[in-house]
Tab-separated table of C-alpha atoms in Angstrom:
chain	number	residue	atom	x	y	z
A	6	MET	CA	11.848	34.305	-48.744
A	7	SER	CA	10.315	34.144	-45.256
A	8	LEU	CA	9.343	30.530	-45.891
A	9	LEU	CA	12.909	29.765	-46.911
A	10	ILE	CA	14.280	31.312	-43.731
A	11	LEU	CA	11.764	29.378	-41.662
A	12	SER	CA	12.698	26.129	-43.370
A	13	ILE	CA	16.395	26.756	-42.741
A	14	VAL	CA	15.686	27.390	-39.068
A	15	LEU	CA	13.682	24.172	-38.877
A	16	LEU	CA	16.459	22.270	-40.587
A	17	CYS	CA	19.052	23.599	-38.142
A	18	TYR	CA	16.787	22.671	-35.246
A	19	VAL	CA	16.378	19.117	-36.490
A	20	LEU	CA	20.098	18.679	-37.099
A	21	ALA	CA	20.910	20.029	-33.645
A	22	ALA	CA	18.402	17.650	-32.083
A	23	LEU	CA	19.881	14.729	-33.975
A	24	ALA	CA	23.358	15.587	-32.720
A	25	SER	CA	22.441	15.794	-29.030
A	26	ASN	CA	20.077	12.879	-28.400
A	27	PHE	CA	21.407	9.482	-27.395
A	28	THR	CA	19.784	6.141	-26.626
A	29	LEU	CA	20.856	3.761	-23.869
A	30	VAL	CA	22.653	0.701	-25.263
A	31	LYS	CA	24.384	-0.788	-22.205
A	32	THR	CA	24.064	-0.552	-18.425
A	33	TYR	CA	26.416	-1.911	-15.784
A	34	SER	CA	24.615	-1.647	-12.449
A	35	GLY	CA	23.061	-3.567	-9.592
A	36	SER	CA	23.228	-7.345	-9.371
A	37	SER	CA	24.376	-7.671	-12.999
A	38	PHE	CA	27.125	-5.046	-12.779
A	39	PHE	CA	30.017	-7.519	-13.037
A	40	ASP	CA	28.432	-9.941	-15.526
A	41	ASP	CA	29.902	-8.515	-18.734
A	42	TRP	CA	33.447	-7.771	-17.608
A	43	ASP	CA	36.601	-9.846	-18.024
A	44	TYR	CA	38.940	-10.115	-15.034
A	45	TYR	CA	42.584	-9.711	-15.999
A	46	GLY	CA	43.916	-12.434	-13.707
A	47	GLY	CA	47.687	-11.963	-13.476
A	48	TYR	CA	50.469	-9.409	-13.490
A	49	ASP	CA	50.345	-6.478	-15.914
A	50	ALA	CA	53.967	-5.551	-16.594
A	51	THR	CA	53.072	-2.487	-18.670
A	52	THR	CA	52.534	-0.326	-15.577
A	53	SER	CA	55.419	-1.753	-13.492
A	54	GLY	CA	52.963	-1.816	-10.603
A	55	ASP	CA	53.153	-3.754	-7.358
A	56	GLU	CA	49.724	-5.359	-7.677
A	57	LEU	CA	48.569	-8.777	-8.857
A	58	TYR	CA	45.179	-8.772	-10.561
A	59	VAL	CA	42.728	-11.421	-9.400
A	60	THR	CA	40.617	-13.733	-11.545
A	61	ARG	CA	36.838	-13.725	-11.313
A	62	ALA	CA	36.997	-16.899	-9.231
A	63	ASP	CA	39.243	-15.201	-6.659
A	64	SER	CA	37.521	-11.819	-6.642
A	65	GLY	CA	34.801	-12.395	-4.048
A	66	ASN	CA	36.177	-10.033	-1.419
A	67	LEU	CA	37.419	-7.446	-3.952
A	68	THR	CA	34.396	-7.044	-6.277
A	69	PHE	CA	30.901	-7.133	-4.791
A	70	LEU	CA	27.705	-5.192	-4.196
A	71	ASN	CA	27.405	-3.273	-0.934
A	72	SER	CA	24.251	-2.794	1.115
A	73	ALA	CA	23.297	0.207	-1.034
A	74	GLY	CA	23.377	-1.944	-4.167
A	75	ASN	CA	26.461	-0.184	-5.521
A	76	ALA	CA	29.403	-1.998	-7.093
A	77	VAL	CA	32.580	-2.037	-5.003
A	78	ILE	CA	35.966	-2.653	-6.667
A	79	LYS	CA	38.853	-2.595	-4.243
A	80	VAL	CA	42.427	-3.394	-3.288
A	81	ASP	CA	43.045	-6.252	-0.839
A	82	ASN	CA	43.630	-4.572	2.527
A	83	THR	CA	43.381	-7.636	4.772
A	84	THR	CA	46.137	-9.978	3.542
A	85	TYR	CA	49.617	-9.885	5.058
A	86	VAL	CA	51.954	-9.474	2.052
A	87	LEU	CA	55.507	-10.736	2.391
A	88	SER	CA	58.445	-8.642	1.261
A	89	ASN	CA	59.057	-8.884	-2.509
A	90	ASP	CA	55.478	-10.081	-3.103
A	91	LYS	CA	52.628	-8.101	-4.646
A	92	ARG	CA	49.216	-7.178	-3.295
A	93	ASN	CA	45.961	-8.307	-4.923
A	94	SER	CA	43.924	-5.781	-6.877
A	95	VAL	CA	41.383	-5.681	-9.720
A	96	HIS	CA	41.529	-4.991	-13.460
A	97	LEU	CA	38.197	-5.219	-15.318
A	98	THR	CA	37.649	-4.934	-19.080
A	99	THR	CA	34.250	-4.839	-20.772
A	100	GLN	CA	33.382	-7.751	-23.017
A	101	GLN	CA	31.892	-5.204	-25.404
A	102	TYR	CA	33.524	-2.674	-27.694
A	103	PHE	CA	32.058	0.794	-28.173
A	104	GLY	CA	32.310	2.832	-31.363
A	105	VAL	CA	32.164	6.477	-32.380
A	106	GLY	CA	28.929	8.091	-31.240
A	107	THR	CA	29.164	6.724	-27.693
A	108	VAL	CA	28.617	8.670	-24.479
A	109	TRP	CA	29.666	6.956	-21.232
A	110	VAL	CA	28.135	8.168	-17.953
A	111	ILE	CA	29.796	7.054	-14.700
A	112	ASP	CA	28.015	7.681	-11.399
A	113	ALA	CA	30.636	7.293	-8.657
A	114	HIS	CA	30.302	7.670	-4.892
A	115	HIS	CA	33.938	6.862	-4.145
A	116	ILE	CA	37.189	6.635	-6.124
A	117	PRO	CA	40.324	4.928	-4.713
A	118	TRP	CA	42.824	7.285	-3.130
A	119	GLY	CA	45.763	7.138	-0.763
A	120	TYR	CA	49.486	6.487	-0.674
A	121	SER	CA	50.660	4.397	-3.657
A	122	VAL	CA	47.145	4.167	-5.154
A	123	TRP	CA	46.710	4.719	-8.917
A	124	PRO	CA	43.075	4.202	-9.977
A	125	SER	CA	41.630	4.758	-13.416
A	126	ILE	CA	38.521	4.333	-15.512
A	127	TRP	CA	39.540	4.495	-19.132
A	128	SER	CA	39.009	3.001	-22.562
A	129	SER	CA	41.427	1.468	-25.017
A	130	GLY	CA	41.419	0.130	-28.544
A	131	ASP	CA	43.218	-3.018	-29.629
A	132	ASP	CA	46.843	-2.874	-30.770
A	133	TRP	CA	47.679	-0.046	-28.365
A	134	PRO	CA	48.483	2.746	-29.061
A	135	ASN	CA	47.360	2.475	-32.694
A	136	ASN	CA	43.648	2.623	-31.829
A	137	GLY	CA	43.971	5.110	-29.006
A	138	GLU	CA	43.160	5.395	-25.327
A	139	ILE	CA	40.792	7.711	-23.447
A	140	ASP	CA	41.438	8.346	-19.739
A	141	ILE	CA	38.210	9.519	-18.104
A	142	ILE	CA	39.162	9.195	-14.425
A	143	GLU	CA	42.769	8.976	-13.253
A	144	ALA	CA	44.932	10.240	-10.400
A	145	VAL	CA	47.574	9.016	-7.955
A	146	ASN	CA	48.438	9.140	-4.262
A	147	LEU	CA	46.994	12.209	-2.533
A	148	MET	CA	46.237	14.313	-5.615
A	149	ASN	CA	43.133	16.440	-5.162
A	150	PHE	CA	42.067	16.673	-8.810
A	151	ASN	CA	41.228	14.304	-11.650
A	152	GLN	CA	43.485	14.184	-14.700
A	153	MET	CA	41.992	13.405	-18.113
A	154	ALA	CA	43.996	12.348	-21.149
A	155	VAL	CA	44.074	10.749	-24.566
A	156	HIS	CA	46.923	8.561	-25.817
A	157	THR	CA	47.727	7.891	-29.473
A	158	ARG	CA	50.479	6.755	-31.782
A	159	ASN	CA	52.794	9.392	-33.243
A	160	GLY	CA	51.218	12.248	-35.154
A	161	CYS	CA	48.385	13.522	-32.953
A	162	ASN	CA	48.701	16.924	-31.294
A	163	ILE	CA	45.884	18.759	-29.536
A	164	GLU	CA	45.723	22.519	-29.902
A	165	ALA	CA	44.983	24.710	-26.903
A	166	GLY	CA	41.683	26.537	-27.142
A	167	ASP	CA	38.778	28.021	-25.219
A	168	SER	CA	36.483	25.015	-25.574
A	169	GLN	CA	37.309	23.413	-22.230
A	170	ALA	CA	37.110	24.343	-18.559
A	171	GLY	CA	40.153	22.324	-17.489
A	172	LYS	CA	43.852	23.123	-17.760
A	173	LEU	CA	45.690	21.650	-20.755
A	174	THR	CA	49.171	20.552	-19.660
A	175	GLN	CA	50.447	18.458	-22.585
A	176	THR	CA	49.588	18.697	-26.292
A	177	ASN	CA	51.561	15.771	-27.770
A	178	CYS	CA	49.330	12.714	-27.431
A	179	SER	CA	52.054	10.192	-28.294
A	180	LEU	CA	54.183	11.016	-25.240
A	181	ALA	CA	53.983	8.738	-22.200
A	182	GLN	CA	51.583	11.061	-20.362
A	183	GLY	CA	49.480	11.666	-23.476
A	184	CYS	CA	47.547	14.871	-24.084
A	185	THR	CA	46.539	15.754	-20.538
A	186	VAL	CA	43.993	18.098	-19.000
A	187	GLN	CA	43.728	18.788	-15.276
A	188	GLU	CA	40.248	19.167	-13.799
A	189	THR	CA	39.732	22.606	-12.257
A	190	THR	CA	36.332	21.950	-10.673
A	191	ALA	CA	36.746	21.292	-6.954
A	192	ASN	CA	36.254	17.870	-5.358
A	193	SER	CA	37.010	15.796	-8.461
A	194	TYR	CA	39.270	13.283	-6.681
A	195	GLY	CA	40.527	12.055	-3.334
A	196	GLN	CA	39.165	12.597	0.141
A	197	ASP	CA	37.268	15.728	-0.897
A	198	PHE	CA	35.496	13.765	-3.654
A	199	ALA	CA	34.436	11.124	-1.127
A	200	ASN	CA	33.434	13.622	1.558
A	201	ASN	CA	31.165	15.415	-0.896
A	202	GLY	CA	29.293	12.290	-1.950
A	203	GLY	CA	31.225	11.677	-5.141
A	204	GLY	CA	29.963	12.872	-8.491
A	205	VAL	CA	29.238	12.038	-12.104
A	206	PHE	CA	31.678	11.808	-15.002
A	207	ALA	CA	30.734	11.638	-18.671
A	208	ALA	CA	32.798	11.130	-21.808
A	209	GLN	CA	31.646	11.604	-25.390
A	210	TRP	CA	33.504	10.049	-28.324
A	211	ASP	CA	32.304	11.908	-31.399
A	212	VAL	CA	33.549	12.412	-34.959
A	213	SER	CA	34.324	16.000	-33.944
A	214	GLY	CA	36.495	14.961	-31.003
A	215	ILE	CA	36.521	13.544	-27.482
A	216	TYR	CA	34.915	15.435	-24.586
A	217	ILE	CA	34.854	14.774	-20.831
A	218	TRP	CA	32.637	16.330	-18.133
A	219	PHE	CA	32.554	16.217	-14.340
A	220	TRP	CA	29.838	17.298	-11.895
A	221	PRO	CA	30.267	17.182	-8.097
A	222	ARG	CA	27.370	15.392	-6.391
A	223	LYS	CA	25.524	18.541	-5.354
A	224	ALA	CA	25.828	20.045	-8.842
A	225	VAL	CA	24.810	17.027	-10.946
A	226	PRO	CA	22.111	18.083	-13.443
A	227	GLN	CA	19.081	15.929	-14.132
A	228	SER	CA	20.152	14.819	-17.604
A	229	PRO	CA	23.060	12.425	-16.941
A	230	THR	CA	21.532	10.669	-13.929
A	231	ALA	CA	17.766	10.746	-14.497
A	232	ALA	CA	17.857	9.447	-18.054
A	233	THR	CA	16.831	5.823	-18.389
A	234	ASN	CA	16.552	5.053	-22.087
A	235	SER	CA	17.618	8.382	-23.555
A	236	LEU	CA	20.105	11.166	-22.941
A	237	ASP	CA	20.086	14.771	-24.129
A	238	ILE	CA	23.447	16.524	-23.803
A	239	SER	CA	22.423	19.762	-25.519
A	240	GLY	CA	22.225	21.616	-22.207
A	241	TRP	CA	25.515	20.372	-20.817
A	242	PRO	CA	28.135	22.994	-19.936
A	243	THR	CA	31.580	23.462	-21.451
A	244	PRO	CA	33.459	20.158	-21.048
A	245	SER	CA	36.269	19.850	-18.553
A	246	ALA	CA	38.405	18.433	-21.364
A	247	SER	CA	37.999	18.842	-25.120
A	248	PHE	CA	40.244	16.898	-27.468
A	249	VAL	CA	38.948	18.412	-30.680
A	250	SER	CA	39.565	16.749	-34.021
A	251	GLY	CA	41.390	19.024	-36.443
A	252	SER	CA	44.302	19.448	-38.795
A	253	SER	CA	46.814	18.558	-36.074
A	254	CYS	CA	44.925	15.403	-35.072
A	255	ASP	CA	42.131	13.735	-37.012
A	256	THR	CA	40.704	11.679	-34.163
A	257	ALA	CA	38.834	9.402	-36.586
A	258	SER	CA	42.230	8.195	-37.812
A	259	PHE	CA	43.752	7.707	-34.360
A	260	PHE	CA	40.917	5.989	-32.467
A	261	GLY	CA	39.291	2.629	-33.108
A	262	PRO	CA	36.593	0.692	-31.221
A	263	GLN	CA	37.135	0.978	-27.486
A	264	LYS	CA	36.696	-1.293	-24.482
A	265	LEU	CA	36.023	0.302	-21.108
A	266	ILE	CA	38.482	-0.580	-18.317
A	267	ILE	CA	38.457	-0.158	-14.527
A	268	ASP	CA	41.632	-0.876	-12.567
A	269	ILE	CA	43.653	0.002	-9.482
A	270	VAL	CA	47.446	-0.006	-9.829
A	271	LEU	CA	49.748	0.187	-6.798
A	272	CYS	CA	52.881	2.321	-7.139
A	273	GLY	CA	53.936	1.781	-10.763
A	274	GLN	CA	55.316	4.185	-13.332
A	275	TRP	CA	53.208	7.159	-12.264
A	276	ALA	CA	52.432	6.857	-8.540
A	277	ASP	CA	56.054	5.870	-7.830
A	278	ALA	CA	57.672	8.139	-10.411
A	279	PRO	CA	60.661	10.191	-9.201
A	280	GLY	CA	59.288	13.137	-7.277
A	281	VAL	CA	55.625	12.149	-7.679
A	282	TYR	CA	55.322	9.921	-4.608
A	283	ALA	CA	57.360	12.306	-2.470
A	284	GLN	CA	55.262	15.273	-3.587
A	285	THR	CA	52.175	14.217	-1.627
A	286	CYS	CA	53.385	11.247	0.434
A	287	GLY	CA	56.588	12.722	1.856
A	288	ASP	CA	59.063	9.822	1.829
A	289	THR	CA	61.953	10.332	-0.608
A	290	GLN	CA	63.788	7.062	0.063
A	291	PRO	CA	64.301	4.611	-2.832
A	292	ASN	CA	61.386	2.182	-3.232
A	293	ALA	CA	59.485	4.025	-0.503
A	294	CYS	CA	56.149	3.579	-2.274
A	295	TYR	CA	56.401	-0.216	-2.067
A	296	LEU	CA	58.068	-0.471	1.325
A	297	ASP	CA	55.752	1.992	3.065
A	298	ASN	CA	52.495	0.577	1.734
A	299	VAL	CA	52.310	-2.625	-0.286
A	300	ILE	CA	53.952	-5.117	2.035
A	301	PHE	CA	52.759	-6.308	5.450
A	302	ASN	CA	49.138	-5.805	6.506
A	303	GLY	CA	48.098	-2.798	4.399
A	304	THR	CA	44.958	-2.274	6.463
A	305	SER	CA	45.223	1.457	7.054
A	306	GLN	CA	47.032	2.247	3.812
A	307	TYR	CA	44.277	0.834	1.608
A	308	ALA	CA	41.140	1.552	3.615
A	309	ASN	CA	40.123	4.075	0.947
A	310	ALA	CA	41.445	2.180	-2.072
A	311	TYR	CA	38.100	1.279	-3.587
A	312	PHE	CA	35.601	2.324	-6.230
A	313	GLU	CA	31.950	2.562	-5.275
A	314	LEU	CA	29.947	2.884	-8.481
A	315	ALA	CA	26.185	3.302	-8.679
A	316	SER	CA	26.254	2.660	-12.416
A	317	THR	CA	28.206	2.905	-15.624
A	318	ARG	CA	26.060	3.437	-18.712
A	319	ALA	CA	26.723	3.741	-22.428
A	320	PHE	CA	24.505	5.751	-24.760
A	321	SER	CA	24.591	5.779	-28.551
A	322	LEU	CA	23.948	8.630	-30.981
A	323	ASN	CA	20.445	8.688	-32.493
A	324	GLY	CA	19.533	5.288	-31.148
A	325	GLU	CA	21.882	3.387	-33.399
A	326	THR	CA	23.915	0.860	-31.481
A	327	THR	CA	27.652	1.387	-31.379
A	328	ILE	CA	28.186	-1.638	-29.193
A	329	PHE	CA	29.454	-4.991	-30.372
A	330	ASN	CA	30.837	-8.005	-28.556
A	331	SER	CA	34.442	-9.090	-28.484
A	332	THR	CA	35.524	-12.323	-30.121
A	333	ASN	CA	38.474	-12.441	-27.744
A	334	THR	CA	37.823	-14.602	-24.680
A	335	THR	CA	41.028	-13.667	-22.874
A	336	SER	CA	41.997	-10.404	-21.278
A	337	PRO	CA	44.250	-8.358	-23.551
A	338	THR	CA	47.608	-7.039	-22.492
A	339	SER	CA	47.210	-3.306	-22.263
A	340	SER	CA	48.642	-0.016	-21.245
A	341	SER	CA	47.151	1.762	-18.300
A	342	GLY	CA	46.613	5.414	-17.734
A	343	SER	CA	49.465	7.847	-18.001
A	344	SER	CA	52.183	5.425	-18.988
A	345	GLY	CA	52.689	2.063	-20.583
A	346	THR	CA	54.095	0.249	-23.556
A	347	PRO	CA	52.376	-0.924	-26.718
A	348	SER	CA	50.446	-4.151	-26.458
A	349	THR	CA	49.276	-6.804	-28.856
A	350	SER	CA	45.893	-8.401	-29.309
A	351	SER	CA	44.450	-11.098	-31.496
A	352	VAL	CA	41.323	-9.106	-32.327
A	353	PRO	CA	41.630	-6.930	-35.448
A	354	SER	CA	39.954	-3.547	-35.299
A	355	PRO	CA	37.693	-2.293	-38.076
A	356	THR	CA	38.989	0.712	-39.949
A	357	ALA	CA	37.042	3.826	-40.730
A	358	GLY	CA	35.820	4.456	-44.235
A	359	ALA	CA	34.887	7.666	-45.977
A	360	GLY	CA	31.789	9.120	-44.409
A	361	ASP	CA	31.737	6.445	-41.725
A	362	THR	CA	30.951	7.629	-38.203
A	363	THR	CA	31.537	4.392	-36.348
A	364	ASN	CA	34.948	3.144	-37.483
A	365	GLY	CA	33.650	0.380	-39.707
A	366	PHE	CA	30.056	0.244	-38.486
A	367	VAL	CA	27.660	2.213	-40.656
A	368	GLN	CA	25.494	4.486	-38.569
A	369	LEU	CA	22.036	5.142	-40.024
A	370	LEU	CA	19.528	7.659	-38.757
A	371	PRO	CA	16.375	6.140	-37.270
A	372	VAL	CA	13.258	6.234	-39.459
A	373	ARG	CA	11.612	8.899	-37.285
A	374	GLU	CA	14.475	11.342	-37.767
A	375	LEU	CA	14.835	10.525	-41.457
A	376	THR	CA	11.134	11.216	-42.019
A	377	LEU	CA	11.297	14.545	-40.222
A	378	LEU	CA	14.494	15.523	-41.997
A	379	SER	CA	12.989	14.629	-45.379
A	380	PHE	CA	9.946	16.780	-44.606
A	381	VAL	CA	12.097	19.776	-43.721
A	382	LEU	CA	14.253	19.380	-46.824
A	383	ALA	CA	11.178	19.108	-49.045
A	384	PHE	CA	9.691	22.191	-47.411
A	385	SER	CA	12.943	24.045	-48.077
A	386	ILE	CA	12.881	23.177	-51.767
A	387	LEU	CA	9.231	24.194	-52.178
A	388	SER	CA	10.019	27.507	-50.535
A	389	LEU	CA	12.562	28.461	-53.210
């Protein structure tokens, strides 16, 4: 009997190890940071924003590496914008899709903030909202906290529970704002985030749900930043946001392969929403967001409207790749962040099958883990 108990303990240990170890599959950093992103190049009507997204050819002064070797993604704050025109900004979409089993780690020194500014780092599946959206970093104007969310088609509701550190504010994921969670850890956005050296965000897309973490710079543990080819999340704390799969929302049915997106909207449906702009920016006049910020020189208004990213990395469960390249060579029309309308895309998304953990891409355990697991199972049987 003691051998049986020991074998069960060993089996649990192996399974736990398999569930918490990830292998690096994609890195966006340094001189190659911008290589595998598509530039939107045009106006995105889904956000009703007052920005015009540049093409790669026109992005030289808006996407670049700074002297520290970090990627800068910013709003144009040098051009004089005439009344009724829009200001240049950036919308980047990865050329790769990521499947279930992915953990994204984003090391950020600065996130855009200021009047009219609506930045986000998020992911989206094709045929929005049918394949879901995950908002990892998002806020507007002078908010002092990050807001995380998931967006789905009708039928997904997240239940409140004790498995997250943040504050759940909306449970119906098909509403415009999605299922939202407010970060409660200090310095997660805005001037305080920048003054404290930024921080690290991580998001896990698992068969059991979607989880998001945040660490201020001085509290970042070794695991998410020191890992080069592997990542162990077993020691990570309670997530800031937990969108757990369950009877009210089977996330495997609502989320398909995701592309990662970085953008900066100006005004738009959230930053310029009734009461939202006035709440932190003061002016209650109609169209104040646009008139006070977007037009004319914009130098002071957008001095802080930039991302500074040391790296964005994607890890995959058990070393099996969940990354695959897009066959679409044009930027898709998409929703953004807390609001938007459904979009269309020419790229069909794989559908999940029974027992599938990668929405159409079979995920096999590496030989090393299979060998160890087989040994433990055999030991268990012999112990009976």
